[in-house]
PDB file of C-alpha atoms in Angstrom:
ATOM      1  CA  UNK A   1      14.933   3.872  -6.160  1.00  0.00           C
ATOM      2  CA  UNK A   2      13.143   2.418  -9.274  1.00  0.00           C
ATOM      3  CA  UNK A   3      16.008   2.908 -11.384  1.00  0.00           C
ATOM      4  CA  UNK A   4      18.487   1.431  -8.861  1.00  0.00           C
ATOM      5  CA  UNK A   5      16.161  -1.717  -8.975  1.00  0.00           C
ATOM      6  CA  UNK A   6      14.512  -1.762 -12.551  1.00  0.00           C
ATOM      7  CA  UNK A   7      11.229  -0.902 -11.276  1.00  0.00           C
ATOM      8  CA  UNK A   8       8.447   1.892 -12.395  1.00  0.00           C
ATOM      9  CA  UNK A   9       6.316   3.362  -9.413  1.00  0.00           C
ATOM     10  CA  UNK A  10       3.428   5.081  -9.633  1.00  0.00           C
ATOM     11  CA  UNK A  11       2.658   6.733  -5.970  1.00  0.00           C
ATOM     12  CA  UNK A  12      -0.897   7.560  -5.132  1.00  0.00           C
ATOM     13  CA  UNK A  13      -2.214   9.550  -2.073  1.00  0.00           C
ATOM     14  CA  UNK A  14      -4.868  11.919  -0.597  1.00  0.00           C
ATOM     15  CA  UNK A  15      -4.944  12.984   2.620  1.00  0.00           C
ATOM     16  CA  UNK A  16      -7.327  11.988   5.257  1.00  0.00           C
ATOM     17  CA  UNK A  17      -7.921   8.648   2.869  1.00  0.00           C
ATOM     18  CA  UNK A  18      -8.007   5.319   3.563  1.00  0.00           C
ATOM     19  CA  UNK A  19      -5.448   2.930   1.307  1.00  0.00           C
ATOM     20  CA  UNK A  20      -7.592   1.043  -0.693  1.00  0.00           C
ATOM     21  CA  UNK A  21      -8.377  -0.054  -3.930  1.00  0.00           C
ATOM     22  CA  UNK A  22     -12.038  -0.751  -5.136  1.00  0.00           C
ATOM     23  CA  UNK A  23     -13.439  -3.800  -6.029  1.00  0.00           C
ATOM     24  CA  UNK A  24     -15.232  -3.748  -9.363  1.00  0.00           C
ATOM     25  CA  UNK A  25     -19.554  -3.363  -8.813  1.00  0.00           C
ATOM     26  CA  UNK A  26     -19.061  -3.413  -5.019  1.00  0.00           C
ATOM     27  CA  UNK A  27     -20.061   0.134  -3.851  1.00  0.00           C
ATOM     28  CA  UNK A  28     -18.324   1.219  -0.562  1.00  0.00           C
ATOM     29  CA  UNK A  29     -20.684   2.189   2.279  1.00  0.00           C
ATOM     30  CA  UNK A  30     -18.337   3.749   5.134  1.00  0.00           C
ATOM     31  CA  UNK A  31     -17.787   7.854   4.845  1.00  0.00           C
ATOM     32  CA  UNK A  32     -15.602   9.164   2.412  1.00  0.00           C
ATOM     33  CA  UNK A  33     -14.930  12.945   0.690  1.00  0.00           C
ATOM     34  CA  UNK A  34     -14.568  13.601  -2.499  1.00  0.00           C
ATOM     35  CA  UNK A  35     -11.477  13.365  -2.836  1.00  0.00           C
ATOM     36  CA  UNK A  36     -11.156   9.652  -1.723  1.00  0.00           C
ATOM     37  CA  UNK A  37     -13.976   9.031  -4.145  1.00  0.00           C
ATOM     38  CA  UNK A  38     -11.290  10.672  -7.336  1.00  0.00           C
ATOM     39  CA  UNK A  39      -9.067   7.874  -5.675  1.00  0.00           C
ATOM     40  CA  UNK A  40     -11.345   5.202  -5.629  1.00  0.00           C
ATOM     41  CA  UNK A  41     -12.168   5.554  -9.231  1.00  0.00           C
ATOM     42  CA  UNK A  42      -8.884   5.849 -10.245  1.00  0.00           C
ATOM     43  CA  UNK A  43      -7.345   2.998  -8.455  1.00  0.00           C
ATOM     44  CA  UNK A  44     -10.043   0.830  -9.943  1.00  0.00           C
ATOM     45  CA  UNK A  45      -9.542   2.094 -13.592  1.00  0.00           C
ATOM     46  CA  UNK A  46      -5.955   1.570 -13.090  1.00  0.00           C
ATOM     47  CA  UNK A  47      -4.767  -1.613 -11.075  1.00  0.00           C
ATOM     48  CA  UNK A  48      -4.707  -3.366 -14.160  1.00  0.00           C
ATOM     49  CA  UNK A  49      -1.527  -1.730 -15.111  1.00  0.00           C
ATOM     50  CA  UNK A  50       0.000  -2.408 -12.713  1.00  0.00           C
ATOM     51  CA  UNK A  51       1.599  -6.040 -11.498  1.00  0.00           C
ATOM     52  CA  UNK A  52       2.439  -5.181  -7.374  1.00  0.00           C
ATOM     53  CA  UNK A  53       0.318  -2.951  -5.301  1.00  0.00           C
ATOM     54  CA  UNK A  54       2.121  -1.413  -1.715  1.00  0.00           C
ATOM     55  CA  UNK A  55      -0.260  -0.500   1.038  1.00  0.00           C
ATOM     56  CA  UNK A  56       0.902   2.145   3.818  1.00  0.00           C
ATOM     57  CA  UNK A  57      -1.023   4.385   6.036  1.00  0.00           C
ATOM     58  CA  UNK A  58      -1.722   5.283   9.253  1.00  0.00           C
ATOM     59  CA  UNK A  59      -2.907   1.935  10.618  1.00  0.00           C
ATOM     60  CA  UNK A  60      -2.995   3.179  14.523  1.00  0.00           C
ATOM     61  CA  UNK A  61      -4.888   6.489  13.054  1.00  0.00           C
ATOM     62  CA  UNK A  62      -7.067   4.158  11.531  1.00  0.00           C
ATOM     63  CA  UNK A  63      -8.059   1.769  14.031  1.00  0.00           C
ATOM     64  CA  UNK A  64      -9.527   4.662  16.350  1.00  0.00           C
ATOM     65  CA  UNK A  65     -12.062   5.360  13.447  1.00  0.00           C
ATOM     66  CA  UNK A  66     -15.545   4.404  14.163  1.00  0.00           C
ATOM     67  CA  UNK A  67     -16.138   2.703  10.645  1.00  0.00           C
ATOM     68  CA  UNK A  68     -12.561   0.979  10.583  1.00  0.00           C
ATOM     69  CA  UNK A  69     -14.054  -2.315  11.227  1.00  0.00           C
ATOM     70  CA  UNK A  70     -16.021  -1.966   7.962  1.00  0.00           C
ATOM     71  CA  UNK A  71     -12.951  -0.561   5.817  1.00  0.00           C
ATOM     72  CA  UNK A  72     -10.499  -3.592   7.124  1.00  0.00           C
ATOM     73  CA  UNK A  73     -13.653  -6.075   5.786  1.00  0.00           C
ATOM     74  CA  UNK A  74     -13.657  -4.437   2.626  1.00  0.00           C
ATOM     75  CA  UNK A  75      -9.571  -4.586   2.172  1.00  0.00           C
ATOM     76  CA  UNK A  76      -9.314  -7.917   2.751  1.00  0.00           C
ATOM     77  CA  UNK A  77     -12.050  -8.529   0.114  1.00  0.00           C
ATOM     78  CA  UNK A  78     -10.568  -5.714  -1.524  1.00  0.00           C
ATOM     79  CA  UNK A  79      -7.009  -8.219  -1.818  1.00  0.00           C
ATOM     80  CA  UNK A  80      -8.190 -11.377  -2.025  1.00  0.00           C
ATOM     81  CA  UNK A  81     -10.009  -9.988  -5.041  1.00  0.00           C
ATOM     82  CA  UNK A  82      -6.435  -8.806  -6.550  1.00  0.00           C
ATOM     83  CA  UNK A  83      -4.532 -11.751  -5.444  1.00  0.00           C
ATOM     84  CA  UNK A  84      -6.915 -13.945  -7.490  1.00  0.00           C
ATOM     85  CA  UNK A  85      -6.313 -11.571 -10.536  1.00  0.00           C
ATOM     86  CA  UNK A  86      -2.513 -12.306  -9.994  1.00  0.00           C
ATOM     87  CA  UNK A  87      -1.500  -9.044  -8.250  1.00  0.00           C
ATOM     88  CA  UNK A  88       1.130  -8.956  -5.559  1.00  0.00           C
ATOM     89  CA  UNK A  89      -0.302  -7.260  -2.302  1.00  0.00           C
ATOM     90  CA  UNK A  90       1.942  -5.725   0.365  1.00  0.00           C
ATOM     91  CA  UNK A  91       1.214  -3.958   3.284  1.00  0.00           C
ATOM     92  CA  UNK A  92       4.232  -1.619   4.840  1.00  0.00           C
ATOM     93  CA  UNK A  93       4.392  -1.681   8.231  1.00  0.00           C
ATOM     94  CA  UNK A  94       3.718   1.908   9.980  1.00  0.00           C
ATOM     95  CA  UNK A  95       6.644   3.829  11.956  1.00  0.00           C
ATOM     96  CA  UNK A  96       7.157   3.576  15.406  1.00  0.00           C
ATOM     97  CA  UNK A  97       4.360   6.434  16.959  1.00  0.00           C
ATOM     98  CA  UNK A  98       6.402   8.390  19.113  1.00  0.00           C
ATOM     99  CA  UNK A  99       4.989  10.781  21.687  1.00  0.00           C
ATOM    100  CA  UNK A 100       6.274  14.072  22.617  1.00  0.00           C
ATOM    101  CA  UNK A 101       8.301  14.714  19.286  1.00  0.00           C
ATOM    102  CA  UNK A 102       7.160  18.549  18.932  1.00  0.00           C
ATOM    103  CA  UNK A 103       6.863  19.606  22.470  1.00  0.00           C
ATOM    104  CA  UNK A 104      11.031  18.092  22.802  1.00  0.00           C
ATOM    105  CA  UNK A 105      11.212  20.483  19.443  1.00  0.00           C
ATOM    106  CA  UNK A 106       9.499  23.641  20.767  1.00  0.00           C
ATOM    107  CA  UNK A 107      11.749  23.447  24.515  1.00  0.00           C
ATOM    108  CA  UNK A 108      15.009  22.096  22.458  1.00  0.00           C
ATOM    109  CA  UNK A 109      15.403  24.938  19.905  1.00  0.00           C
ATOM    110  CA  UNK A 110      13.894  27.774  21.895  1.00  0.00           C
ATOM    111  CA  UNK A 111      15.840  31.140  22.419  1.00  0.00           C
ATOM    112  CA  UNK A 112      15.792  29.840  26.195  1.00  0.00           C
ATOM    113  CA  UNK A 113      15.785  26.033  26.190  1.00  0.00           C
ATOM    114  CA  UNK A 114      18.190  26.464  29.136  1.00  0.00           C
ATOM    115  CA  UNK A 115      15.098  26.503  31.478  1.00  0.00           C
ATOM    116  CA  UNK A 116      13.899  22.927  30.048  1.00  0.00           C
ATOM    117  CA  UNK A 117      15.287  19.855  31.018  1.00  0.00           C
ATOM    118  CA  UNK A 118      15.265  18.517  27.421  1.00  0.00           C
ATOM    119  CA  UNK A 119      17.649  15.764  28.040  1.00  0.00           C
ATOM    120  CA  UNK A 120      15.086  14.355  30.113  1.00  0.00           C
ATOM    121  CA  UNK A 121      12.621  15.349  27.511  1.00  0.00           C
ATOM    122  CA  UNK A 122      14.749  13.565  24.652  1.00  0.00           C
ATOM    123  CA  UNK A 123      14.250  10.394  26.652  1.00  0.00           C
ATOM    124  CA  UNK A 124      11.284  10.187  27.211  1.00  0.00           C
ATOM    125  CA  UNK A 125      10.468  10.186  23.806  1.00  0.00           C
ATOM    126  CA  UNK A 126      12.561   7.777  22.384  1.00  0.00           C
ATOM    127  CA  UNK A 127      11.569   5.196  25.020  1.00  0.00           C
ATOM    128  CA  UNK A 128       7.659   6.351  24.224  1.00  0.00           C
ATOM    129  CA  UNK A 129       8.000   5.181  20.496  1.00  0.00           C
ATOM    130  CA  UNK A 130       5.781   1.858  19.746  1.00  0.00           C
ATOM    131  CA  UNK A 131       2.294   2.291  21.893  1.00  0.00           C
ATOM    132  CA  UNK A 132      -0.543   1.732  19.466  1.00  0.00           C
ATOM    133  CA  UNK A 133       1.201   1.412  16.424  1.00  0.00           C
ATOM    134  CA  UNK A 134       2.566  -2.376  17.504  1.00  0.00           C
ATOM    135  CA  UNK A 135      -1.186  -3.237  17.858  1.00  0.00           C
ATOM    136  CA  UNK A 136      -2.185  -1.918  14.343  1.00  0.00           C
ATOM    137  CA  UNK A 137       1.052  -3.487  13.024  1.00  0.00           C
ATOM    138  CA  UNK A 138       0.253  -6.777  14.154  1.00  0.00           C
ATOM    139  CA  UNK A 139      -3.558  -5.912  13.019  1.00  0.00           C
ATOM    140  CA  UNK A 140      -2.659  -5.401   9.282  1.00  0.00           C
ATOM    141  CA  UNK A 141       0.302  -8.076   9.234  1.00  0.00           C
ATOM    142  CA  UNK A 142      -2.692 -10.710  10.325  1.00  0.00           C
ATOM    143  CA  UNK A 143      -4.792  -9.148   7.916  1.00  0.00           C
ATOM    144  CA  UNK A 144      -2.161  -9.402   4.686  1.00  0.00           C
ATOM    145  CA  UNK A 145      -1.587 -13.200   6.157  1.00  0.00           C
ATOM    146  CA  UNK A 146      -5.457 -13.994   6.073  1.00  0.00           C
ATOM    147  CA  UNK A 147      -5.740 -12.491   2.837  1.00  0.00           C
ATOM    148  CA  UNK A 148      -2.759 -13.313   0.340  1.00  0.00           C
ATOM    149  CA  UNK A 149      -0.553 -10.533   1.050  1.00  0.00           C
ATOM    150  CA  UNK A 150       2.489  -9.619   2.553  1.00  0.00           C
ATOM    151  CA  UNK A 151       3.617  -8.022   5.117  1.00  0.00           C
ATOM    152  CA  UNK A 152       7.059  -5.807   4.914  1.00  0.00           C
ATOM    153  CA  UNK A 153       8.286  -4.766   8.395  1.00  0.00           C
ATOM    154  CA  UNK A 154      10.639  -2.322   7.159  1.00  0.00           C
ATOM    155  CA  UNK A 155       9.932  -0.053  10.025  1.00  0.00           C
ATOM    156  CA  UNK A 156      11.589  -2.700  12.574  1.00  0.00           C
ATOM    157  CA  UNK A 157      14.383  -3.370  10.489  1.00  0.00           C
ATOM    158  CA  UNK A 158      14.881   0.622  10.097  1.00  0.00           C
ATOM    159  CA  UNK A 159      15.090   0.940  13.793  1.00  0.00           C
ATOM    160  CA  UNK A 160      17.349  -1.520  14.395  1.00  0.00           C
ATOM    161  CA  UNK A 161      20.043   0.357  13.152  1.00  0.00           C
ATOM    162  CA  UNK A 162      18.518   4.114  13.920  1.00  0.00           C
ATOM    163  CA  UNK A 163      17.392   5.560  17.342  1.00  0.00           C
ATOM    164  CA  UNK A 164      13.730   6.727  16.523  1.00  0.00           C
ATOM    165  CA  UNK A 165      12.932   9.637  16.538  1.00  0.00           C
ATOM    166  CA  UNK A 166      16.123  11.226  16.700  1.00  0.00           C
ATOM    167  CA  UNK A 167      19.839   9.878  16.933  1.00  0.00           C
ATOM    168  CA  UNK A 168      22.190  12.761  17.892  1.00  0.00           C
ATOM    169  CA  UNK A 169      22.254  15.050  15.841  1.00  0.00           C
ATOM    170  CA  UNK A 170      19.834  13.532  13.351  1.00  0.00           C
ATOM    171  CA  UNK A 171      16.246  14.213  13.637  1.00  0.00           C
ATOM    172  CA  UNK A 172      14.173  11.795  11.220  1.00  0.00           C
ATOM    173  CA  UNK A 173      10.458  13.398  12.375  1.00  0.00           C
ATOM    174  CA  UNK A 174       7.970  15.920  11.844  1.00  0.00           C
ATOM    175  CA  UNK A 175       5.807  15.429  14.266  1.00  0.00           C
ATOM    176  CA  UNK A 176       4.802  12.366  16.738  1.00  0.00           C
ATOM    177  CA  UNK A 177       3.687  10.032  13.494  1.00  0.00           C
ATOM    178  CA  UNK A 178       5.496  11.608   9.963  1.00  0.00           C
ATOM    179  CA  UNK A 179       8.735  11.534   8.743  1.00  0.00           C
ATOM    180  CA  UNK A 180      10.640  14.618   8.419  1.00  0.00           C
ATOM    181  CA  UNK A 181      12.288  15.198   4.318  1.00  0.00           C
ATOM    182  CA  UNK A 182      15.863  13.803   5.827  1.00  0.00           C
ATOM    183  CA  UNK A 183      13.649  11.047   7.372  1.00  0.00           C
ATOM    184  CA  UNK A 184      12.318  10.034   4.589  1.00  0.00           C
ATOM    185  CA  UNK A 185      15.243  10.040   2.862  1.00  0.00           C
ATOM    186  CA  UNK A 186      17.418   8.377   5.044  1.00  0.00           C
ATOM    187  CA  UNK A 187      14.180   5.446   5.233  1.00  0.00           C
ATOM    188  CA  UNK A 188      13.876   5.472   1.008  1.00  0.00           C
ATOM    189  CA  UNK A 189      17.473   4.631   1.138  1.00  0.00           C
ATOM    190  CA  UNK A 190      17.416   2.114   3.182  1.00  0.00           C
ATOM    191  CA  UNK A 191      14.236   0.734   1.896  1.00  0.00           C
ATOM    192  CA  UNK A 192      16.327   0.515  -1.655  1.00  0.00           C
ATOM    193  CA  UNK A 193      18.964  -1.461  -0.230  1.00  0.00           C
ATOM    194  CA  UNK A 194      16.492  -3.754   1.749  1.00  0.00           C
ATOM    195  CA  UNK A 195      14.461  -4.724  -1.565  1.00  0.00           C
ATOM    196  CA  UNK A 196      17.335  -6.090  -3.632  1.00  0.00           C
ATOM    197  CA  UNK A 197      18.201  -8.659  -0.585  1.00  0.00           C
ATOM    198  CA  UNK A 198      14.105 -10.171  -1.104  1.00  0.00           C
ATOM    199  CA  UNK A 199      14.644 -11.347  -4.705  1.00  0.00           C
ATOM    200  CA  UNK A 200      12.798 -10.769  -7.498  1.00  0.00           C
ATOM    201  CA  UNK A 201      10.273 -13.618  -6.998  1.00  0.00           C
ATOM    202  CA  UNK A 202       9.586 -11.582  -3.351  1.00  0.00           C
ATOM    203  CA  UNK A 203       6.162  -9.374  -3.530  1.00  0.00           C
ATOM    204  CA  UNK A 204       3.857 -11.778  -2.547  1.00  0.00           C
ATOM    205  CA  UNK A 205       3.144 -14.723  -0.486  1.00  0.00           C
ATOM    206  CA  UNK A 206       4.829 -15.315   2.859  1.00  0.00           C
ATOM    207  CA  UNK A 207       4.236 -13.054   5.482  1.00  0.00           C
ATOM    208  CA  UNK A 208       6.230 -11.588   8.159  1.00  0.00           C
ATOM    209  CA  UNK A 209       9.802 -10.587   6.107  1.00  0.00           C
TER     210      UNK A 209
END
């Protein structure tokens, strides 16, 4: 993807971490490991090399985390602080959450699936996908508008054109809330073919694309 668009990434993640990056000589108070400490201090060492910053996570996971209000406050200061130093912010929007992904799984490719009603099953699960990851969406789109960011729904425009989580044959999940490897995939591809059509001048300051 960055040599199809001229671009150099640097990807970053630790799991069970909130996205963030930390505002110089403001300590963080909510809970964190380690590990999202190592994380912390890098991504403040380092967002000076760097011109655009892309947010994702698990904003549904997030919001049922009792110190979430007090790591969405320090984000937004956390990008307004960037934004003045003439970064480009942008939040990607989560995947569809879609319930029921590894129980269909389990009955669908089991020696006897022929006592399941998977069809059903298959269904249910597609019509499922949404529930509390609209909310969080909507949540962190508000939150890049408020703050000087942007807001990529790539996830929407994916599923426009893809039955989530699975379309015949083609099974793009792990589990109710990750992308399988050909998920991914098939969503890096069409995330390369969706960034071209922004511009170059995109990364930054109108919300909602």
């Amino acid at each position: 993807m960055g040599k199809k668009l001229g671009y150099s990434f640097v990807a970053r993640s630790s799991g069970a971490c909130y996205p963030l990056v930390k505002i110089p000589g403001k300590p963080i108070t909510c809970g964190l490991h380690p590990e999202c400490k190592n994380q912390l201090e890098w991504s403040e060492k380092a967002i000076d090399s760097f011109d655009t910053i892309i947010f994702s996570g698990n904003w549904a996971g997030y919001q049922t985390q009792p110190e979430f209000s007090e790591y969405a406050s320090y984000l937004k200061m956390s990008v307004n602080n960037m934004v003045t130093r003439h970064k480009r912010v942008i939040f990607l929007e989560q995947i569809p959450e879609c319930r029921g992904v590894l129980k269909f799984y389990r009955e669908n490719f089991a020696p006897v699936n022929f006592l399941f009603d998977t069809n059903e099953l298959h269904r249910q699960v597609i019509a499922s996908c949404g529930g509390p990851t609209v909310k969080a969406n909507q949540f962190i789109a508000d939150l890049a508008r408020e703050s000087g960011a942007d807001f990529l729904n790539i996830a929407s425009k994916f599923q426009q054109g893809h039955t989530l989580p699975f379309s015949g044959e083609d099974y793009y999940y792990k589990d109710d809330i990750h992308l399988n490897e050909f998920g991914g995939i098939t969503m890096g591809k069409f995330l390369a073919d969706k960034f071209p059509e922004l511009g170059p001048d995109y990364f930054g300051h109108s919300s909602g694309h």
